[in-house]
PDB file of C-alpha atoms in Angstrom:
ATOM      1  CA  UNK A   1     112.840 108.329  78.459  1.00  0.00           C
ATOM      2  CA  UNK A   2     109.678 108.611  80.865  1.00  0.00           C
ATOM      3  CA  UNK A   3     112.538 107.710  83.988  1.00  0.00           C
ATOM      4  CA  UNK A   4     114.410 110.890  82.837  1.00  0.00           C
ATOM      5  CA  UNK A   5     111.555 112.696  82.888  1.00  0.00           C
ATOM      6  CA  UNK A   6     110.104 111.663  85.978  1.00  0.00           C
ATOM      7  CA  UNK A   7     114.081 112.350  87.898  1.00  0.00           C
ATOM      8  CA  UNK A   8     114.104 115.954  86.478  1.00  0.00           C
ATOM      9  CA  UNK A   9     110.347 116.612  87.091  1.00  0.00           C
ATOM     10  CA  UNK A  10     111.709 116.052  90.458  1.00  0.00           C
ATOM     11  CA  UNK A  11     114.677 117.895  90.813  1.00  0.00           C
ATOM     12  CA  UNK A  12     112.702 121.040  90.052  1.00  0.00           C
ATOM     13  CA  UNK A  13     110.456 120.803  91.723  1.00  0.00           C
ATOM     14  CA  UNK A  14     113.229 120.474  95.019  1.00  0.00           C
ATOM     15  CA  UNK A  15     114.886 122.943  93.284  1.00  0.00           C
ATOM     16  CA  UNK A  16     111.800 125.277  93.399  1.00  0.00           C
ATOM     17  CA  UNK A  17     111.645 124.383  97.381  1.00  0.00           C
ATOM     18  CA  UNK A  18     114.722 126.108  97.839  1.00  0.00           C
ATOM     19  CA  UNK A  19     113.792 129.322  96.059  1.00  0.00           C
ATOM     20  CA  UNK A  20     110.278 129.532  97.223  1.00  0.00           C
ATOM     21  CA  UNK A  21     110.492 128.030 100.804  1.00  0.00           C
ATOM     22  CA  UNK A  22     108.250 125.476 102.222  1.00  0.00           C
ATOM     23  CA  UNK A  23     105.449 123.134 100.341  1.00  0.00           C
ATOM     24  CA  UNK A  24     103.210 121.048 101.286  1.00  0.00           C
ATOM     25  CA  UNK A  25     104.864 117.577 100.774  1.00  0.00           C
ATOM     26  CA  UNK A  26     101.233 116.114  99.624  1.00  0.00           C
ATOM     27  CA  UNK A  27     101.088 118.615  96.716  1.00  0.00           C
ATOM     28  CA  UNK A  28     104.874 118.890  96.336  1.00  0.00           C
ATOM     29  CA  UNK A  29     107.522 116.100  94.614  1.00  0.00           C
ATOM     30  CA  UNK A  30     105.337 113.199  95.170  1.00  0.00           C
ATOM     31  CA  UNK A  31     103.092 111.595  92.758  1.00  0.00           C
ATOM     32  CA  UNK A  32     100.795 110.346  95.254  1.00  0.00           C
ATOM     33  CA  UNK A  33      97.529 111.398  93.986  1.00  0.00           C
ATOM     34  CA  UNK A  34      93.496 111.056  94.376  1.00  0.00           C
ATOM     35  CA  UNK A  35      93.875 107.221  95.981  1.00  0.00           C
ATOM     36  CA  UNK A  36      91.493 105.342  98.705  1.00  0.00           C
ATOM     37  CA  UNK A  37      92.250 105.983 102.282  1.00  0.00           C
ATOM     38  CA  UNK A  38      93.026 102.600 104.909  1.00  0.00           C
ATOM     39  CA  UNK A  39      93.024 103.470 108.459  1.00  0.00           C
ATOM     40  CA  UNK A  40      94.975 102.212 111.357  1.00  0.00           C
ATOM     41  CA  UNK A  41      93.586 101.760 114.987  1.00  0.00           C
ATOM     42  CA  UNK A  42      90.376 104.263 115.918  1.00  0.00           C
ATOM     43  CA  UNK A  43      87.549 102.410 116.484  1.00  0.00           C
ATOM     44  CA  UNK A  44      85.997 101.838 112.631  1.00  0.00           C
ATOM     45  CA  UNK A  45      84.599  98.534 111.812  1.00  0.00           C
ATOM     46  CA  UNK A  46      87.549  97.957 108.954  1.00  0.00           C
ATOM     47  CA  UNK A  47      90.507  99.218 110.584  1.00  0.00           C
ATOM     48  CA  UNK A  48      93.725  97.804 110.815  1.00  0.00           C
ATOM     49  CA  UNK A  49      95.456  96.959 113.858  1.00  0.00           C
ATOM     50  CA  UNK A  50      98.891  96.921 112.621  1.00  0.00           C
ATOM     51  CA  UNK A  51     100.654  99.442 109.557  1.00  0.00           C
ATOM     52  CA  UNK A  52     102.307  96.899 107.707  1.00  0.00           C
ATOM     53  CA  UNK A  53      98.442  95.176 107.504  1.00  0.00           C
ATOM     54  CA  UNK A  54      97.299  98.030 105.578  1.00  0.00           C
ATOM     55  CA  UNK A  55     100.650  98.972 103.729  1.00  0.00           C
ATOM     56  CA  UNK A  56     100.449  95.280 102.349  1.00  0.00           C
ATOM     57  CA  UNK A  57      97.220  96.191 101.269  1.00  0.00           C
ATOM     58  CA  UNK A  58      97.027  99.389  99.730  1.00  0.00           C
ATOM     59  CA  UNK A  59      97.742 100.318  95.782  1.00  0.00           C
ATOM     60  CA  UNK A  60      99.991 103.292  94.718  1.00  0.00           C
ATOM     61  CA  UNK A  61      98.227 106.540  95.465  1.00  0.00           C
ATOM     62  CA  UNK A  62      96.408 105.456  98.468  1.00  0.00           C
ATOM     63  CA  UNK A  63      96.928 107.120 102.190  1.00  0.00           C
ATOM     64  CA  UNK A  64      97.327 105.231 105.703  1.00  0.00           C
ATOM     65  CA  UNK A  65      96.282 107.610 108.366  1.00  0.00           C
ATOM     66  CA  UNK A  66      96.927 106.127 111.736  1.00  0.00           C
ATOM     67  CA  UNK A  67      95.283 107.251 114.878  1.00  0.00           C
ATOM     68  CA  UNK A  68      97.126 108.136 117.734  1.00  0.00           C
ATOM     69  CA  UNK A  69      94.784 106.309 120.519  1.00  0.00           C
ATOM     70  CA  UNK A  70      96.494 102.395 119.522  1.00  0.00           C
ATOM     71  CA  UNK A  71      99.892 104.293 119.818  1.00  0.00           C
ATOM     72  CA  UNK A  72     102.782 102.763 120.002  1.00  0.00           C
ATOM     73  CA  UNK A  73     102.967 100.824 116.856  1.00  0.00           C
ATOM     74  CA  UNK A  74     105.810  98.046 117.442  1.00  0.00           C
ATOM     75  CA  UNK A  75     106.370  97.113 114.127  1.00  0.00           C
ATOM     76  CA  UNK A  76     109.417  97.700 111.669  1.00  0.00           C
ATOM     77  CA  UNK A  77     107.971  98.536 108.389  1.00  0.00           C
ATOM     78  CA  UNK A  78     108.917  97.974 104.813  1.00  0.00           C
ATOM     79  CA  UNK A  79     107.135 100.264 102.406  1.00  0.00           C
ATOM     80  CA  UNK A  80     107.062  98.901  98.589  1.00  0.00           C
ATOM     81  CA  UNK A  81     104.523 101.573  97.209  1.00  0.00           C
ATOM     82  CA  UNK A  82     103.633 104.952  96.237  1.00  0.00           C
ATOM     83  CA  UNK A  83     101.841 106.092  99.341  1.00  0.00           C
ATOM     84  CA  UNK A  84     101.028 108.642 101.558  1.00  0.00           C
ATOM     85  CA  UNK A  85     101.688 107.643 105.746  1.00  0.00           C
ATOM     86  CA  UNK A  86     100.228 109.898 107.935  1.00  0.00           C
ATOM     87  CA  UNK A  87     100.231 109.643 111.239  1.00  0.00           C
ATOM     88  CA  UNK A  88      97.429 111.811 113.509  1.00  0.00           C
ATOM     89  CA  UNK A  89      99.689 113.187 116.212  1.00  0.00           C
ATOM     90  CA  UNK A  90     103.179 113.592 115.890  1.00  0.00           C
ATOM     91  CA  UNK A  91     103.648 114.026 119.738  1.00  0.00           C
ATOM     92  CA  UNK A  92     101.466 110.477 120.704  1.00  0.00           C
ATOM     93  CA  UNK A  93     101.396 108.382 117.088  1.00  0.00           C
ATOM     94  CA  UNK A  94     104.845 106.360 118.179  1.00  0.00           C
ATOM     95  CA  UNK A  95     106.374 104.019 115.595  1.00  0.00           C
ATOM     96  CA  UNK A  96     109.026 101.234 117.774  1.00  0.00           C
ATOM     97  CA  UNK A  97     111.124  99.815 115.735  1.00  0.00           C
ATOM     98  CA  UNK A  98     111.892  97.519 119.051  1.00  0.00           C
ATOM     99  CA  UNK A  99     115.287  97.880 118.235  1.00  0.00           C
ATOM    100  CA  UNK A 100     115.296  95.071 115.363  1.00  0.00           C
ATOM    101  CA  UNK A 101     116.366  97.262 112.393  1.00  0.00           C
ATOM    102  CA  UNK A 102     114.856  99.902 110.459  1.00  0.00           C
ATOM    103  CA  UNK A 103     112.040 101.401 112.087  1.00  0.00           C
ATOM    104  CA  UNK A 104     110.968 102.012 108.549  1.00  0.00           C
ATOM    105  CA  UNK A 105     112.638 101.066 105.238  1.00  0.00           C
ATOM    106  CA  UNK A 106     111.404 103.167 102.405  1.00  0.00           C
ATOM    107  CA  UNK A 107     111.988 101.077  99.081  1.00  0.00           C
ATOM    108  CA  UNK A 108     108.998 102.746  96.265  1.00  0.00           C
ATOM    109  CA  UNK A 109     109.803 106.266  95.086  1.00  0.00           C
ATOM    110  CA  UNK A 110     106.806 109.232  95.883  1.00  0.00           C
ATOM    111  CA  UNK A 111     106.308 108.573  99.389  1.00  0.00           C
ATOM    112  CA  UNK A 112     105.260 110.564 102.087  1.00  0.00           C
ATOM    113  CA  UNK A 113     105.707 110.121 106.154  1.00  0.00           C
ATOM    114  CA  UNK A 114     103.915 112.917 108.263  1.00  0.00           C
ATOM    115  CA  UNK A 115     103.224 113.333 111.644  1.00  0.00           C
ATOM    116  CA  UNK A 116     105.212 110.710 113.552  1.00  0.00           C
ATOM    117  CA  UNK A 117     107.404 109.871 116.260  1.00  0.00           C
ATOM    118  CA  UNK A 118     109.744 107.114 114.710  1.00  0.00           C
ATOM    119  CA  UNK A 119     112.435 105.791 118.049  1.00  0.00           C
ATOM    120  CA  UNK A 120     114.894 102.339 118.364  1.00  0.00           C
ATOM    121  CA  UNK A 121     115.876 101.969 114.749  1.00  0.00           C
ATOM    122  CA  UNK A 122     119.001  99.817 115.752  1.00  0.00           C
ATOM    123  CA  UNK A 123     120.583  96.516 115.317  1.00  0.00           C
ATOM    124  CA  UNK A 124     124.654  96.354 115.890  1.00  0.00           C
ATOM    125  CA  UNK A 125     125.719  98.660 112.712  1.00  0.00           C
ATOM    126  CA  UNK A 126     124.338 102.454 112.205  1.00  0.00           C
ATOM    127  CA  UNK A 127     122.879 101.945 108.798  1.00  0.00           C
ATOM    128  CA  UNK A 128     120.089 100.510 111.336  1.00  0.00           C
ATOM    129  CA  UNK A 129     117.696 103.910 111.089  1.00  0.00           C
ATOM    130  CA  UNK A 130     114.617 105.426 112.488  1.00  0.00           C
ATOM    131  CA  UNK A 131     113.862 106.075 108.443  1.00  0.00           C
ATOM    132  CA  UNK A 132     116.202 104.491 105.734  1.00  0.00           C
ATOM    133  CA  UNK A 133     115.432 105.872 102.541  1.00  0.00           C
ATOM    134  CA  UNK A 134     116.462 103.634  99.519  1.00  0.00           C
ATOM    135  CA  UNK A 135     114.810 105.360  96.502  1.00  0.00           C
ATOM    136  CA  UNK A 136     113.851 109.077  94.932  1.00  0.00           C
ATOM    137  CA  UNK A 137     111.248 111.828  95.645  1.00  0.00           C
ATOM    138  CA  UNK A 138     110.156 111.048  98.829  1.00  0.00           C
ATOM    139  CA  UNK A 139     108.963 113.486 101.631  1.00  0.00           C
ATOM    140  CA  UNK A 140     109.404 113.353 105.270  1.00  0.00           C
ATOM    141  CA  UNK A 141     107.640 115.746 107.105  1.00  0.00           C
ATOM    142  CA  UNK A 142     106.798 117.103 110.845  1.00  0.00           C
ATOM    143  CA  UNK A 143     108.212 114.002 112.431  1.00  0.00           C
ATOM    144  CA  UNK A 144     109.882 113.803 115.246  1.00  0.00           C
ATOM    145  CA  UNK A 145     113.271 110.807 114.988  1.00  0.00           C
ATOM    146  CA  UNK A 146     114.812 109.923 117.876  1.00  0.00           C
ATOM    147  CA  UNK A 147     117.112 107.121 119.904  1.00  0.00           C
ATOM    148  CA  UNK A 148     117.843 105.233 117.027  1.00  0.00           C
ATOM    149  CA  UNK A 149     121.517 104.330 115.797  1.00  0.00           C
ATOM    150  CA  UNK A 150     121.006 106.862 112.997  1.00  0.00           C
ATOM    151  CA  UNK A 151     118.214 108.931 112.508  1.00  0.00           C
ATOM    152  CA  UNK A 152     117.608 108.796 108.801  1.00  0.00           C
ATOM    153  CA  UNK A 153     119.753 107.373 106.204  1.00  0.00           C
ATOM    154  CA  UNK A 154     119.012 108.285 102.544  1.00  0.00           C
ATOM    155  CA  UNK A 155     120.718 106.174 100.041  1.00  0.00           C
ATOM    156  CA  UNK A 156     119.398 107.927  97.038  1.00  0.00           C
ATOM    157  CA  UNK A 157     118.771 111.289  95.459  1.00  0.00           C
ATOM    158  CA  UNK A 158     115.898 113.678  94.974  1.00  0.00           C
ATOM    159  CA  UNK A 159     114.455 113.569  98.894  1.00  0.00           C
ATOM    160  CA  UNK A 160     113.358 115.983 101.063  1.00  0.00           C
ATOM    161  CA  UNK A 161     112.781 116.064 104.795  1.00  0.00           C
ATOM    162  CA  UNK A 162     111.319 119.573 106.752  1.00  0.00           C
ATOM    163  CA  UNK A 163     110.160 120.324 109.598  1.00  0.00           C
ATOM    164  CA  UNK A 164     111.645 117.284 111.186  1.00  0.00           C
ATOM    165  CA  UNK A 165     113.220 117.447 115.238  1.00  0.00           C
ATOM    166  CA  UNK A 166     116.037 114.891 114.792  1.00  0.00           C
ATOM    167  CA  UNK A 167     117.399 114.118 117.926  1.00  0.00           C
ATOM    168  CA  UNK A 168     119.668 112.015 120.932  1.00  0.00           C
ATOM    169  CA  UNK A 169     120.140 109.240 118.224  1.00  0.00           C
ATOM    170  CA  UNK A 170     123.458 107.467 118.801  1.00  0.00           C
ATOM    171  CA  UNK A 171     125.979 107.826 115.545  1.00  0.00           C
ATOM    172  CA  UNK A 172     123.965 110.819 113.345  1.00  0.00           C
ATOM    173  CA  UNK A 173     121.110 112.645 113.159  1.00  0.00           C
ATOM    174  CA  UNK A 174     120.830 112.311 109.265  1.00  0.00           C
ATOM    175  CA  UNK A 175     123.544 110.293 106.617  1.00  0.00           C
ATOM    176  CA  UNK A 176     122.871 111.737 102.876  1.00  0.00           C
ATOM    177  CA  UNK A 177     124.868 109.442 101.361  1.00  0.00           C
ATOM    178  CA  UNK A 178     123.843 110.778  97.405  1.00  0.00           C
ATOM    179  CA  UNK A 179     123.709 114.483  96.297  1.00  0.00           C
ATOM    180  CA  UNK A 180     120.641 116.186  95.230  1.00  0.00           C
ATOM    181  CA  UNK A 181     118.713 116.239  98.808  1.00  0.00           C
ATOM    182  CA  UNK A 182     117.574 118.954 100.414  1.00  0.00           C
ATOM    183  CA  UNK A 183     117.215 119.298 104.519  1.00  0.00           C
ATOM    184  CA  UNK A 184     114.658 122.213 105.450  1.00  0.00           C
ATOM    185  CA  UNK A 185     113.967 123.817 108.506  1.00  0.00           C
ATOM    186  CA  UNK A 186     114.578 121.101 110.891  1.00  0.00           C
ATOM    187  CA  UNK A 187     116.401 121.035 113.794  1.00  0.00           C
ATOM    188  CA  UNK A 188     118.731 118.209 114.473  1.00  0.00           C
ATOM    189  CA  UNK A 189     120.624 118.228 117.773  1.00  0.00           C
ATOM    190  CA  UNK A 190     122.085 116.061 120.829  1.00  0.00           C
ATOM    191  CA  UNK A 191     122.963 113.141 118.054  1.00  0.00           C
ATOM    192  CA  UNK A 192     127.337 112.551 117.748  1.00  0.00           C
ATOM    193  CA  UNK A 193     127.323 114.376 114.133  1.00  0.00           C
ATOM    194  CA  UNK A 194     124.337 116.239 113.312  1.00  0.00           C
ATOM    195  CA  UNK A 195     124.117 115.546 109.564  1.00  0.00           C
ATOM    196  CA  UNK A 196     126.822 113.380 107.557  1.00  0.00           C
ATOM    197  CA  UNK A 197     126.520 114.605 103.813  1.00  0.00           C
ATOM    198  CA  UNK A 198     128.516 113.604 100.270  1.00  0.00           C
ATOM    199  CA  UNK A 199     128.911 116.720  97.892  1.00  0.00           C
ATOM    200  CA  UNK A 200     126.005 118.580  96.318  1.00  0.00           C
ATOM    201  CA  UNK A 201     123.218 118.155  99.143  1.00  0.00           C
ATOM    202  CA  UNK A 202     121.360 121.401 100.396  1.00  0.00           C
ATOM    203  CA  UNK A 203     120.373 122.289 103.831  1.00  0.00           C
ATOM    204  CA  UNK A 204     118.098 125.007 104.223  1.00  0.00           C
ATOM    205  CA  UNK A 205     116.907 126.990 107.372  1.00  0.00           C
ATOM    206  CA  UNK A 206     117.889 124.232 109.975  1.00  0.00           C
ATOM    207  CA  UNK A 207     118.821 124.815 113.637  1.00  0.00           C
ATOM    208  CA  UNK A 208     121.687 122.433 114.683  1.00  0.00           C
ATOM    209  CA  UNK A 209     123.063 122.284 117.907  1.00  0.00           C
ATOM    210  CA  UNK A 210     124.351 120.453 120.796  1.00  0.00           C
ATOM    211  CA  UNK A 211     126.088 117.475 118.564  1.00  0.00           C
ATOM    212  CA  UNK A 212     129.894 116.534 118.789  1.00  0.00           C
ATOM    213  CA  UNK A 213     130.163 117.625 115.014  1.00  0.00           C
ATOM    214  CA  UNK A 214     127.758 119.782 114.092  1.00  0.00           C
ATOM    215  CA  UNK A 215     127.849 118.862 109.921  1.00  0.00           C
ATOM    216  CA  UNK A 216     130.394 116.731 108.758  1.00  0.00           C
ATOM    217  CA  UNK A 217     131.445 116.225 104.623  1.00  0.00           C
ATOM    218  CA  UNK A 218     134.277 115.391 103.033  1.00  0.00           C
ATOM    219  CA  UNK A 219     133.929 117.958 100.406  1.00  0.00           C
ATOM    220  CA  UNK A 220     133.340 121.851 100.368  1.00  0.00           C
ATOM    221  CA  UNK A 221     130.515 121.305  98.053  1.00  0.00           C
ATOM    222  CA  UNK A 222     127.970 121.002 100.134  1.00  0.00           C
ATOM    223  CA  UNK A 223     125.323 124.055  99.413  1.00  0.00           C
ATOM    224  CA  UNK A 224     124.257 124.929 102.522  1.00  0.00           C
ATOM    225  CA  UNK A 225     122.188 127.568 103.622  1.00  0.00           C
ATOM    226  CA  UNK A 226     121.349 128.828 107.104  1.00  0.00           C
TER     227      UNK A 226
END
């Protein structure tokens, strides 16, 4: 009973992102409340050198806010927790996924990723991402994804991604390979299909441009708005 709850909690509140417009993802689907806060590079006394380091350490409802001045981050991460990842630069905090697989794989439900550039998410076969999303009410937000075999793969239902440039990755920009995700004002563009959807996905306010195939689906009912 509490699952059901917590899946149509969620869908509301996505729904209410496409009648409203934009929220913040850190007060929006997520549950990732009032936790501690790790840091990553800077120059504190207790900082973390590498993002999996403090990932491995932290406890549902926690934040990881890495500095730009250690950028780039070669690492390919696995996150198993409720947390919030927030990067301090979107331009200069570079995530390298050195071309050995997800750049980052995304396997708890409620998680955010701001403020990133996430590049070479590949390894032989496009599921290989920049972000691969393998669970529910997660946020990606103000990131930039780029050269990767895909740019972000989302297995599951119930996640949003805004204000994302999506870009020169080599298969698509974004795979939603489950309905009931919504795409908002992002612009996704010089990728070989610019989003690759199943049924019942929205896509809201999103410039796309400059791909061989623009959006691809197999179905007409794909809710898209422009």
């Amino acid at each position: 009973m509490k699952k059901k709850v917590a899946i149509i909690t969620c869908f509301f509140s996505l729904f209410s992102i496409a009648i409203a417009g934009y929220t913040d993802p850190l007060e929006g689907n997520t549950k990732v409340i009032n936790g501690n806060t790790l840091y990553v590079g800077g120059s504190g006394p207790n900082n973390y050198t590498r993002i999996q380091d403090a990932i491995n350490d932290a406890s549902n409802g926690d934040t990881i806010f890495v500095y730009d001045d250690s950028s780039p981050y070669y690492e390919n991460l696995i996150i198993d927790k409720s947390i919030r990842l927030i990067g301090e630069d979107k331009e200069i905090t570079i995530i390298d996924g050195m071309k050995k697989g997800n750049v980052i794989k995304i396997n708890a439900n409620d998680v955010v990723i701001k403020n990133f550039t996430i590049i070479n998410g590949y390894k032989k076969w496009y599921l290989s991402s920049g972000i691969y999303i393998n669970s529910s009410c997660n946020s990606i937000y103000n990131c930039n994804i780029c050269s990767n075999e895909c740019g972000i793969y989302v297995g599951n239902g119930y996640n949003r991604i805004e204000e994302c440039h999506i870009y020169l990755n080599n298969y698509t920009g974004v795979v939603l390979s489950s309905p009931s995700n919504i795409i908002g004002n992002c612009k996704i563009y010089k990728n070989e299909k610019g989003i690759e959807s199943t049924p019942n996905n929205m896509i809201l306010s999103c410039e796309i441009f400059g791909n061989e195939y623009g959006i691809w689906s197999a179905s007409n009912n794909l809710y898209t708005i422009m």
